[in-house]
Amino acid sequence: MQHCTPEHLALAALREPLPAEDAVHLESCADCTAEVASLRRGVDAVAVPQFAAPGAPVAPPPHVWEAIAAATGVSAGPAARVPAEAAGQADVVPFRSRRRPLLLIAASVVIGAVVGAGAVAVLRGGDGDDVRAVETVALDPLPDENASGTAEVVVRPDGSRALEVKLDAPSLADGYYEVWLIEPSITDMVPLGIARSGTQTFELPADLDLRRFPLVDVSKEPLDGNPLHSGVSVARGQLES
């Protein structure tokens, strides 16, 4: 009997719709139902209703990009195509839904180990021969930070790609870590998802050009419901290919 994947168990715990086949299985499988109930208790315990939906978009203050620029050694000024009145702002490239951010944070904290381990297992396969690593970069700690790790770009036989991040970072009592891909000019950035200390895998869109977004950035984010980069990065590495 094929049980629900860890990813689908996580979605069910978040009360998100499942594919029809998985939804039918969940209704009849005591093991999967019990797992979802256990995960959901943790999600409900840390979810804060008033932060369940993001507020109006807020333009990041200038110090956000100044901090990123100081750490990367590049100018924080916008690219030539950005109007002067937009200086100090950067576009977050759409990648996945950012609705209900705190609920997703809660799920990541509570079931991160289950989803992360499951995702890596699915990605790697049973014998480790299903994917190939095309590049690995060290994530070096930024000044006054003690987070580090590696980021590995892997490609599956079907051509789909993922970024496998191994992070060694202290736990946060009042925030969370997030992984981003950033342009050297700091004009655009792609949010990949919430991270934790350990190993997790992030899917990469088929049309994402890693040569345009070579900076792998790990930021420290507050629990404020704002999906934009906080400007506080703890580790970073640069892809070469």
mmCIF file of N, CA and C in Angstrom, residues 84-207:
data_model
loop_
_atom_site.group_PDB
_atom_site.id
_atom_site.type_symbol
_atom_site.label_atom_id
_atom_site.label_comp_id
_atom_site.label_asym_id
_atom_site.label_seq_id
_atom_site.Cartn_x
_atom_site.Cartn_y
_atom_site.Cartn_z
ATOM 1 N N ALA A 84 14.331 55.825 -11.154
ATOM 2 C CA ALA A 84 15.023 56.435 -10.018
ATOM 3 C C ALA A 84 14.176 56.435 -8.769
ATOM 4 N N GLU A 85 12.854 56.612 -8.923
ATOM 5 C CA GLU A 85 12.006 56.677 -7.745
ATOM 6 C C GLU A 85 11.904 55.332 -7.038
ATOM 7 N N ALA A 86 12.361 54.267 -7.702
ATOM 8 C CA ALA A 86 12.291 52.941 -7.085
ATOM 9 C C ALA A 86 13.602 52.564 -6.428
ATOM 10 N N ALA A 87 14.547 53.505 -6.363
ATOM 11 C CA ALA A 87 15.841 53.209 -5.758
ATOM 12 C C ALA A 87 15.645 52.722 -4.334
ATOM 13 N N GLY A 88 16.445 51.691 -3.973
ATOM 14 C CA GLY A 88 16.348 51.134 -2.629
ATOM 15 C C GLY A 88 15.341 50.023 -2.521
ATOM 16 N N GLN A 89 14.586 49.755 -3.606
ATOM 17 C CA GLN A 89 13.620 48.681 -3.579
ATOM 18 C C GLN A 89 14.081 47.568 -4.511
ATOM 19 N N ALA A 90 13.634 46.381 -4.275
ATOM 20 C CA ALA A 90 13.947 45.253 -5.143
ATOM 21 C C ALA A 90 12.696 44.426 -5.321
ATOM 22 N N ASP A 91 12.568 43.794 -6.470
ATOM 23 C CA ASP A 91 11.412 42.973 -6.756
ATOM 24 C C ASP A 91 11.644 41.563 -6.244
ATOM 25 N N VAL A 92 10.660 41.015 -5.568
ATOM 26 C CA VAL A 92 10.700 39.617 -5.186
ATOM 27 C C VAL A 92 10.060 38.834 -6.312
ATOM 28 N N VAL A 93 10.838 37.979 -6.955
ATOM 29 C CA VAL A 93 10.347 37.245 -8.110
ATOM 30 C C VAL A 93 9.353 36.196 -7.651
ATOM 31 N N PRO A 94 8.136 36.165 -8.213
ATOM 32 C CA PRO A 94 7.150 35.173 -7.787
ATOM 33 C C PRO A 94 7.677 33.761 -7.989
ATOM 34 N N PHE A 95 7.499 32.928 -6.982
ATOM 35 C CA PHE A 95 7.933 31.538 -7.097
ATOM 36 C C PHE A 95 6.863 30.599 -6.572
ATOM 37 N N ARG A 96 6.365 30.907 -5.407
ATOM 38 C CA ARG A 96 5.298 30.087 -4.850
ATOM 39 C C ARG A 96 4.418 30.981 -3.996
ATOM 40 N N SER A 97 3.254 30.481 -3.658
ATOM 41 C CA SER A 97 2.322 31.276 -2.866
ATOM 42 C C SER A 97 2.933 31.663 -1.537
ATOM 43 N N ARG A 98 2.776 32.946 -1.151
ATOM 44 C CA ARG A 98 3.284 33.408 0.124
ATOM 45 C C ARG A 98 2.136 33.672 1.097
ATOM 46 N N ARG A 99 0.927 33.197 0.809
ATOM 47 C CA ARG A 99 -0.191 33.455 1.699
ATOM 48 C C ARG A 99 -0.034 32.645 2.976
ATOM 49 N N ARG A 100 -0.616 33.149 4.025
ATOM 50 C CA ARG A 100 -0.576 32.549 5.347
ATOM 51 C C ARG A 100 0.857 32.224 5.771
ATOM 52 N N PRO A 101 1.747 33.220 5.741
ATOM 53 C CA PRO A 101 3.159 32.932 6.016
ATOM 54 C C PRO A 101 3.425 32.361 7.388
ATOM 55 N N LEU A 102 2.746 32.843 8.418
ATOM 56 C CA LEU A 102 3.073 32.351 9.747
ATOM 57 C C LEU A 102 2.606 30.922 9.936
ATOM 58 N N LEU A 103 1.499 30.571 9.290
ATOM 59 C CA LEU A 103 1.044 29.192 9.382
ATOM 60 C C LEU A 103 2.052 28.262 8.726
ATOM 61 N N LEU A 104 2.629 28.712 7.606
ATOM 62 C CA LEU A 104 3.648 27.910 6.948
ATOM 63 C C LEU A 104 4.902 27.817 7.812
ATOM 64 N N ILE A 105 5.231 28.914 8.488
ATOM 65 C CA ILE A 105 6.372 28.887 9.396
ATOM 66 C C ILE A 105 6.112 27.872 10.499
ATOM 67 N N ALA A 106 4.909 27.908 11.046
ATOM 68 C CA ALA A 106 4.573 26.973 12.112
ATOM 69 C C ALA A 106 4.719 25.545 11.631
ATOM 70 N N ALA A 107 4.231 25.270 10.428
ATOM 71 C CA ALA A 107 4.333 23.915 9.894
ATOM 72 C C ALA A 107 5.779 23.515 9.703
ATOM 73 N N SER A 108 6.591 24.462 9.223
ATOM 74 C CA SER A 108 8.002 24.152 9.010
ATOM 75 C C SER A 108 8.697 23.799 10.308
ATOM 76 N N VAL A 109 8.386 24.555 11.364
ATOM 77 C CA VAL A 109 9.020 24.302 12.658
ATOM 78 C C VAL A 109 8.622 22.945 13.198
ATOM 79 N N VAL A 110 7.324 22.621 13.085
ATOM 80 C CA VAL A 110 6.809 21.410 13.707
ATOM 81 C C VAL A 110 7.123 20.164 12.889
ATOM 82 N N ILE A 111 7.005 20.253 11.556
ATOM 83 C CA ILE A 111 7.162 19.058 10.734
ATOM 84 C C ILE A 111 8.335 19.155 9.784
ATOM 85 N N GLY A 112 9.218 20.118 10.023
ATOM 86 C CA GLY A 112 10.354 20.300 9.130
ATOM 87 C C GLY A 112 11.184 19.045 8.970
ATOM 88 N N ALA A 113 11.423 18.346 10.063
ATOM 89 C CA ALA A 113 12.255 17.159 9.985
ATOM 90 C C ALA A 113 11.609 16.090 9.119
ATOM 91 N N VAL A 114 10.274 15.947 9.239
ATOM 92 C CA VAL A 114 9.579 14.939 8.446
ATOM 93 C C VAL A 114 9.622 15.292 6.978
ATOM 94 N N VAL A 115 9.282 16.542 6.643
ATOM 95 C CA VAL A 115 9.245 16.955 5.243
ATOM 96 C C VAL A 115 10.635 16.946 4.645
ATOM 97 N N GLY A 116 11.609 17.473 5.396
ATOM 98 C CA GLY A 116 12.970 17.539 4.868
ATOM 99 C C GLY A 116 13.531 16.166 4.586
ATOM 100 N N ALA A 117 13.390 15.260 5.529
ATOM 101 C CA ALA A 117 13.914 13.912 5.334
ATOM 102 C C ALA A 117 13.200 13.214 4.198
ATOM 103 N N GLY A 118 11.873 13.413 4.123
ATOM 104 C CA GLY A 118 11.121 12.780 3.047
ATOM 105 C C GLY A 118 11.492 13.322 1.690
ATOM 106 N N ALA A 119 11.672 14.645 1.618
ATOM 107 C CA ALA A 119 12.014 15.255 0.339
ATOM 108 C C ALA A 119 13.354 14.761 -0.156
ATOM 109 N N VAL A 120 14.326 14.647 0.764
ATOM 110 C CA VAL A 120 15.639 14.167 0.353
ATOM 111 C C VAL A 120 15.552 12.720 -0.081
ATOM 112 N N ALA A 121 14.748 11.913 0.628
ATOM 113 C CA ALA A 121 14.610 10.515 0.257
ATOM 114 C C ALA A 121 14.005 10.376 -1.126
ATOM 115 N N VAL A 122 12.963 11.179 -1.412
ATOM 116 C CA VAL A 122 12.345 11.129 -2.730
ATOM 117 C C VAL A 122 13.323 11.591 -3.796
ATOM 118 N N LEU A 123 14.085 12.637 -3.482
ATOM 119 C CA LEU A 123 15.022 13.180 -4.447
ATOM 120 C C LEU A 123 16.140 12.204 -4.747
ATOM 121 N N ARG A 124 16.710 11.607 -3.731
ATOM 122 C CA ARG A 124 17.858 10.749 -3.897
ATOM 123 C C ARG A 124 17.498 9.375 -4.441
ATOM 124 N N GLY A 125 16.300 8.906 -4.082
ATOM 125 C CA GLY A 125 15.936 7.573 -4.523
ATOM 126 C C GLY A 125 16.560 6.517 -3.631
ATOM 127 N N GLY A 126 16.269 5.281 -3.935
ATOM 128 C CA GLY A 126 16.732 4.208 -3.079
ATOM 129 C C GLY A 126 18.219 3.952 -3.162
ATOM 130 N N ASP A 127 18.832 4.088 -4.342
ATOM 131 C CA ASP A 127 20.232 3.718 -4.477
ATOM 132 C C ASP A 127 21.142 4.908 -4.707
ATOM 133 N N GLY A 128 20.612 6.133 -4.699
ATOM 134 C CA GLY A 128 21.447 7.304 -4.852
ATOM 135 C C GLY A 128 21.863 7.592 -6.277
ATOM 136 N N ASP A 129 21.368 6.807 -7.257
ATOM 137 C CA ASP A 129 21.782 6.981 -8.646
ATOM 138 C C ASP A 129 20.762 7.744 -9.470
ATOM 139 N N ASP A 130 19.701 8.247 -8.839
ATOM 140 C CA ASP A 130 18.625 8.878 -9.589
ATOM 141 C C ASP A 130 18.891 10.335 -9.900
ATOM 142 N N VAL A 131 19.828 10.946 -9.242
ATOM 143 C CA VAL A 131 20.125 12.348 -9.484
ATOM 144 C C VAL A 131 21.621 12.533 -9.609
ATOM 145 N N ARG A 132 22.019 13.655 -10.168
ATOM 146 C CA ARG A 132 23.445 13.976 -10.244
ATOM 147 C C ARG A 132 23.643 15.408 -9.760
ATOM 148 N N ALA A 133 24.687 15.594 -8.991
ATOM 149 C CA ALA A 133 25.024 16.926 -8.503
ATOM 150 C C ALA A 133 25.818 17.649 -9.582
ATOM 151 N N VAL A 134 25.409 18.869 -9.896
ATOM 152 C CA VAL A 134 26.103 19.634 -10.930
ATOM 153 C C VAL A 134 26.978 20.729 -10.337
ATOM 154 N N GLU A 135 26.705 21.119 -9.093
ATOM 155 C CA GLU A 135 27.547 22.126 -8.457
ATOM 156 C C GLU A 135 27.262 22.165 -6.964
ATOM 157 N N THR A 136 28.319 22.332 -6.196
ATOM 158 C CA THR A 136 28.207 22.487 -4.753
ATOM 159 C C THR A 136 28.962 23.731 -4.329
ATOM 160 N N VAL A 137 28.337 24.544 -3.499
ATOM 161 C CA VAL A 137 28.964 25.780 -3.038
ATOM 162 C C VAL A 137 28.873 25.840 -1.520
ATOM 163 N N ALA A 138 29.936 26.353 -0.895
ATOM 164 C CA ALA A 138 29.926 26.522 0.552
ATOM 165 C C ALA A 138 29.115 27.749 0.927
ATOM 166 N N LEU A 139 28.338 27.633 1.983
ATOM 167 C CA LEU A 139 27.614 28.780 2.541
ATOM 168 C C LEU A 139 28.424 29.284 3.732
ATOM 169 N N ASP A 140 29.131 30.360 3.518
ATOM 170 C CA ASP A 140 30.030 30.883 4.541
ATOM 171 C C ASP A 140 29.298 31.828 5.485
ATOM 172 N N PRO A 141 29.651 31.798 6.750
ATOM 173 C CA PRO A 141 29.004 32.716 7.709
ATOM 174 C C PRO A 141 29.371 34.158 7.414
ATOM 175 N N LEU A 142 28.426 35.052 7.582
ATOM 176 C CA LEU A 142 28.684 36.473 7.437
ATOM 177 C C LEU A 142 29.201 37.027 8.770
ATOM 178 N N PRO A 143 29.777 38.221 8.765
ATOM 179 C CA PRO A 143 30.354 38.774 9.997
ATOM 180 C C PRO A 143 29.381 38.741 11.174
ATOM 181 N N ASP A 144 29.893 38.298 12.317
ATOM 182 C CA ASP A 144 29.134 38.225 13.569
ATOM 183 C C ASP A 144 28.025 37.189 13.548
ATOM 184 N N GLU A 145 28.048 36.281 12.561
ATOM 185 C CA GLU A 145 27.050 35.214 12.493
ATOM 186 C C GLU A 145 27.766 33.868 12.605
ATOM 187 N N ASN A 146 27.057 32.850 13.085
ATOM 188 C CA ASN A 146 27.666 31.533 13.237
ATOM 189 C C ASN A 146 26.887 30.454 12.508
ATOM 190 N N ALA A 147 26.291 30.817 11.378
ATOM 191 C CA ALA A 147 25.599 29.845 10.529
ATOM 192 C C ALA A 147 26.488 29.525 9.336
ATOM 193 N N SER A 148 26.451 28.288 8.882
ATOM 194 C CA SER A 148 27.238 27.875 7.725
ATOM 195 C C SER A 148 26.592 26.643 7.121
ATOM 196 N N GLY A 149 27.162 26.178 5.994
ATOM 197 C CA GLY A 149 26.613 24.986 5.367
ATOM 198 C C GLY A 149 27.053 24.859 3.930
ATOM 199 N N THR A 150 26.264 24.125 3.153
ATOM 200 C CA THR A 150 26.530 23.948 1.731
ATOM 201 C C THR A 150 25.213 24.002 0.965
ATOM 202 N N ALA A 151 25.308 24.336 -0.320
ATOM 203 C CA ALA A 151 24.150 24.301 -1.216
ATOM 204 C C ALA A 151 24.566 23.531 -2.459
ATOM 205 N N GLU A 152 23.781 22.551 -2.823
ATOM 206 C CA GLU A 152 24.118 21.679 -3.947
ATOM 207 C C GLU A 152 22.987 21.694 -4.973
ATOM 208 N N VAL A 153 23.326 22.012 -6.218
ATOM 209 C CA VAL A 153 22.357 21.960 -7.309
ATOM 210 C C VAL A 153 22.365 20.541 -7.868
ATOM 211 N N VAL A 154 21.201 19.912 -7.889
ATOM 212 C CA VAL A 154 21.103 18.553 -8.399
ATOM 213 C C VAL A 154 20.089 18.508 -9.537
ATOM 214 N N VAL A 155 20.311 17.565 -10.460
ATOM 215 C CA VAL A 155 19.440 17.402 -11.621
ATOM 216 C C VAL A 155 18.957 15.957 -11.668
ATOM 217 N N ARG A 156 17.668 15.786 -11.865
ATOM 218 C CA ARG A 156 17.074 14.458 -11.970
ATOM 219 C C ARG A 156 17.107 13.973 -13.419
ATOM 220 N N PRO A 157 16.861 12.685 -13.637
ATOM 221 C CA PRO A 157 16.844 12.167 -15.013
ATOM 222 C C PRO A 157 15.843 12.872 -15.921
ATOM 223 N N ASP A 158 14.738 13.390 -15.351
ATOM 224 C CA ASP A 158 13.742 14.068 -16.184
ATOM 225 C C ASP A 158 14.104 15.529 -16.458
ATOM 226 N N GLY A 159 15.253 15.971 -15.955
ATOM 227 C CA GLY A 159 15.699 17.341 -16.204
ATOM 228 C C GLY A 159 15.295 18.332 -15.136
ATOM 229 N N SER A 160 14.430 17.958 -14.218
ATOM 230 C CA SER A 160 14.030 18.879 -13.153
ATOM 231 C C SER A 160 15.199 19.084 -12.196
ATOM 232 N N ARG A 161 15.237 20.249 -11.574
ATOM 233 C CA ARG A 161 16.359 20.612 -10.714
ATOM 234 C C ARG A 161 15.881 20.951 -9.299
ATOM 235 N N ALA A 162 16.804 20.848 -8.379
ATOM 236 C CA ALA A 162 16.517 21.203 -6.992
ATOM 237 C C ALA A 162 17.793 21.723 -6.354
ATOM 238 N N LEU A 163 17.610 22.485 -5.274
ATOM 239 C CA LEU A 163 18.737 22.971 -4.492
ATOM 240 C C LEU A 163 18.679 22.293 -3.130
ATOM 241 N N GLU A 164 19.692 21.493 -2.843
ATOM 242 C CA GLU A 164 19.755 20.798 -1.557
ATOM 243 C C GLU A 164 20.645 21.610 -0.623
ATOM 244 N N VAL A 165 20.073 22.086 0.461
ATOM 245 C CA VAL A 165 20.781 22.949 1.394
ATOM 246 C C VAL A 165 21.027 22.199 2.695
ATOM 247 N N LYS A 166 22.282 22.188 3.116
ATOM 248 C CA LYS A 166 22.655 21.642 4.419
ATOM 249 C C LYS A 166 23.080 22.827 5.278
ATOM 250 N N LEU A 167 22.316 23.092 6.303
ATOM 251 C CA LEU A 167 22.533 24.281 7.121
ATOM 252 C C LEU A 167 22.871 23.901 8.552
ATOM 253 N N ASP A 168 23.896 24.537 9.067
ATOM 254 C CA ASP A 168 24.257 24.393 10.471
ATOM 255 C C ASP A 168 24.085 25.766 11.115
ATOM 256 N N ALA A 169 23.011 25.923 11.859
ATOM 257 C CA ALA A 169 22.682 27.238 12.424
ATOM 258 C C ALA A 169 21.977 27.057 13.755
ATOM 259 N N PRO A 170 22.150 27.992 14.657
ATOM 260 C CA PRO A 170 21.468 27.896 15.952
ATOM 261 C C PRO A 170 19.968 28.097 15.788
ATOM 262 N N SER A 171 19.200 27.502 16.673
ATOM 263 C CA SER A 171 17.752 27.676 16.605
ATOM 264 C C SER A 171 17.389 29.104 16.996
ATOM 265 N N LEU A 172 16.262 29.562 16.444
ATOM 266 C CA LEU A 172 15.791 30.921 16.703
ATOM 267 C C LEU A 172 14.518 30.869 17.530
ATOM 268 N N ALA A 173 14.480 31.633 18.592
ATOM 269 C CA ALA A 173 13.299 31.651 19.453
ATOM 270 C C ALA A 173 12.225 32.588 18.925
ATOM 271 N N ASP A 174 12.621 33.583 18.154
ATOM 272 C CA ASP A 174 11.666 34.601 17.713
ATOM 273 C C ASP A 174 11.729 34.853 16.212
ATOM 274 N N GLY A 175 12.077 33.846 15.436
ATOM 275 C CA GLY A 175 12.147 34.021 13.993
ATOM 276 C C GLY A 175 12.436 32.705 13.300
ATOM 277 N N TYR A 176 12.862 32.787 12.052
ATOM 278 C CA TYR A 176 13.132 31.597 11.252
ATOM 279 C C TYR A 176 14.141 31.962 10.167
ATOM 280 N N TYR A 177 14.711 30.940 9.545
ATOM 281 C CA TYR A 177 15.638 31.145 8.442
ATOM 282 C C TYR A 177 14.906 30.947 7.114
ATOM 283 N N GLU A 178 15.371 31.660 6.087
ATOM 284 C CA GLU A 178 14.807 31.501 4.751
ATOM 285 C C GLU A 178 15.926 31.510 3.724
ATOM 286 N N VAL A 179 15.754 30.705 2.668
ATOM 287 C CA VAL A 179 16.755 30.594 1.608
ATOM 288 C C VAL A 179 16.294 31.390 0.396
ATOM 289 N N TRP A 180 17.230 32.150 -0.187
ATOM 290 C CA TRP A 180 16.944 32.996 -1.341
ATOM 291 C C TRP A 180 17.999 32.786 -2.418
ATOM 292 N N LEU A 181 17.627 33.056 -3.663
ATOM 293 C CA LEU A 181 18.580 33.202 -4.754
ATOM 294 C C LEU A 181 18.526 34.670 -5.169
ATOM 295 N N ILE A 182 19.691 35.316 -5.245
ATOM 296 C CA ILE A 182 19.739 36.765 -5.443
ATOM 297 C C ILE A 182 20.638 37.126 -6.608
ATOM 298 N N GLU A 183 20.231 38.148 -7.364
ATOM 299 C CA GLU A 183 21.069 38.711 -8.422
ATOM 300 C C GLU A 183 22.265 39.444 -7.805
ATOM 301 N N PRO A 184 23.425 39.430 -8.477
ATOM 302 C CA PRO A 184 24.566 40.192 -7.961
ATOM 303 C C PRO A 184 24.258 41.685 -7.825
ATOM 304 N N SER A 185 23.371 42.198 -8.691
ATOM 305 C CA SER A 185 23.010 43.617 -8.621
ATOM 306 C C SER A 185 21.982 43.911 -7.540
ATOM 307 N N ILE A 186 21.465 42.859 -6.913
ATOM 308 C CA ILE A 186 20.453 42.978 -5.860
ATOM 309 C C ILE A 186 19.204 43.700 -6.367
ATOM 310 N N THR A 187 18.881 43.470 -7.635
ATOM 311 C CA THR A 187 17.665 44.053 -8.200
ATOM 312 C C THR A 187 16.470 43.129 -7.972
ATOM 313 N N ASP A 188 16.671 41.837 -8.173
ATOM 314 C CA ASP A 188 15.610 40.843 -7.994
ATOM 315 C C ASP A 188 16.117 39.719 -7.104
ATOM 316 N N MET A 189 15.179 39.031 -6.488
ATOM 317 C CA MET A 189 15.529 37.863 -5.692
ATOM 318 C C MET A 189 14.393 36.850 -5.728
ATOM 319 N N VAL A 190 14.743 35.590 -5.548
ATOM 320 C CA VAL A 190 13.766 34.503 -5.577
ATOM 321 C C VAL A 190 13.725 33.837 -4.203
ATOM 322 N N PRO A 191 12.587 33.871 -3.510
ATOM 323 C CA PRO A 191 12.479 33.157 -2.230
ATOM 324 C C PRO A 191 12.260 31.671 -2.481
ATOM 325 N N LEU A 192 13.105 30.826 -1.924
ATOM 326 C CA LEU A 192 12.956 29.385 -2.128
ATOM 327 C C LEU A 192 12.153 28.712 -1.021
ATOM 328 N N GLY A 193 12.258 29.215 0.194
ATOM 329 C CA GLY A 193 11.471 28.609 1.257
ATOM 330 C C GLY A 193 12.138 28.707 2.610
ATOM 331 N N ILE A 194 11.422 28.247 3.613
ATOM 332 C CA ILE A 194 11.875 28.288 5.001
ATOM 333 C C ILE A 194 12.912 27.193 5.239
ATOM 334 N N ALA A 195 13.953 27.542 5.987
ATOM 335 C CA ALA A 195 15.033 26.600 6.265
ATOM 336 C C ALA A 195 15.173 26.375 7.761
ATOM 337 N N ARG A 196 15.906 25.346 8.101
ATOM 338 C CA ARG A 196 16.205 25.027 9.488
ATOM 339 C C ARG A 196 17.578 24.375 9.506
ATOM 340 N N SER A 197 18.129 24.190 10.666
ATOM 341 C CA SER A 197 19.392 23.483 10.762
ATOM 342 C C SER A 197 19.176 22.036 10.361
ATOM 343 N N GLY A 198 19.976 21.553 9.441
ATOM 344 C CA GLY A 198 19.801 20.217 8.886
ATOM 345 C C GLY A 198 19.790 20.273 7.376
ATOM 346 N N THR A 199 19.212 19.273 6.760
ATOM 347 C CA THR A 199 19.172 19.179 5.295
ATOM 348 C C THR A 199 17.750 19.325 4.796
ATOM 349 N N GLN A 200 17.563 20.146 3.776
ATOM 350 C CA GLN A 200 16.268 20.299 3.127
ATOM 351 C C GLN A 200 16.482 20.542 1.642
ATOM 352 N N THR A 201 15.450 20.245 0.866
ATOM 353 C CA THR A 201 15.536 20.337 -0.584
ATOM 354 C C THR A 201 14.485 21.294 -1.108
ATOM 355 N N PHE A 202 14.895 22.203 -1.984
ATOM 356 C CA PHE A 202 14.002 23.195 -2.567
ATOM 357 C C PHE A 202 13.932 22.984 -4.079
ATOM 358 N N GLU A 203 12.713 22.863 -4.593
ATOM 359 C CA GLU A 203 12.533 22.709 -6.032
ATOM 360 C C GLU A 203 12.901 24.007 -6.744
ATOM 361 N N LEU A 204 13.518 23.895 -7.912
ATOM 362 C CA LEU A 204 13.874 25.057 -8.717
ATOM 363 C C LEU A 204 12.979 25.107 -9.953
ATOM 364 N N PRO A 205 12.367 26.249 -10.259
ATOM 365 C CA PRO A 205 11.533 26.356 -11.460
ATOM 366 C C PRO A 205 12.343 26.033 -12.709
ATOM 367 N N ALA A 206 11.688 25.428 -13.683
ATOM 368 C CA ALA A 206 12.383 25.014 -14.902
ATOM 369 C C ALA A 206 12.993 26.192 -15.641
ATOM 370 N N ASP A 207 12.345 27.363 -15.567
ATOM 371 C CA ASP A 207 12.825 28.511 -16.331
ATOM 372 C C ASP A 207 13.729 29.431 -15.513
#
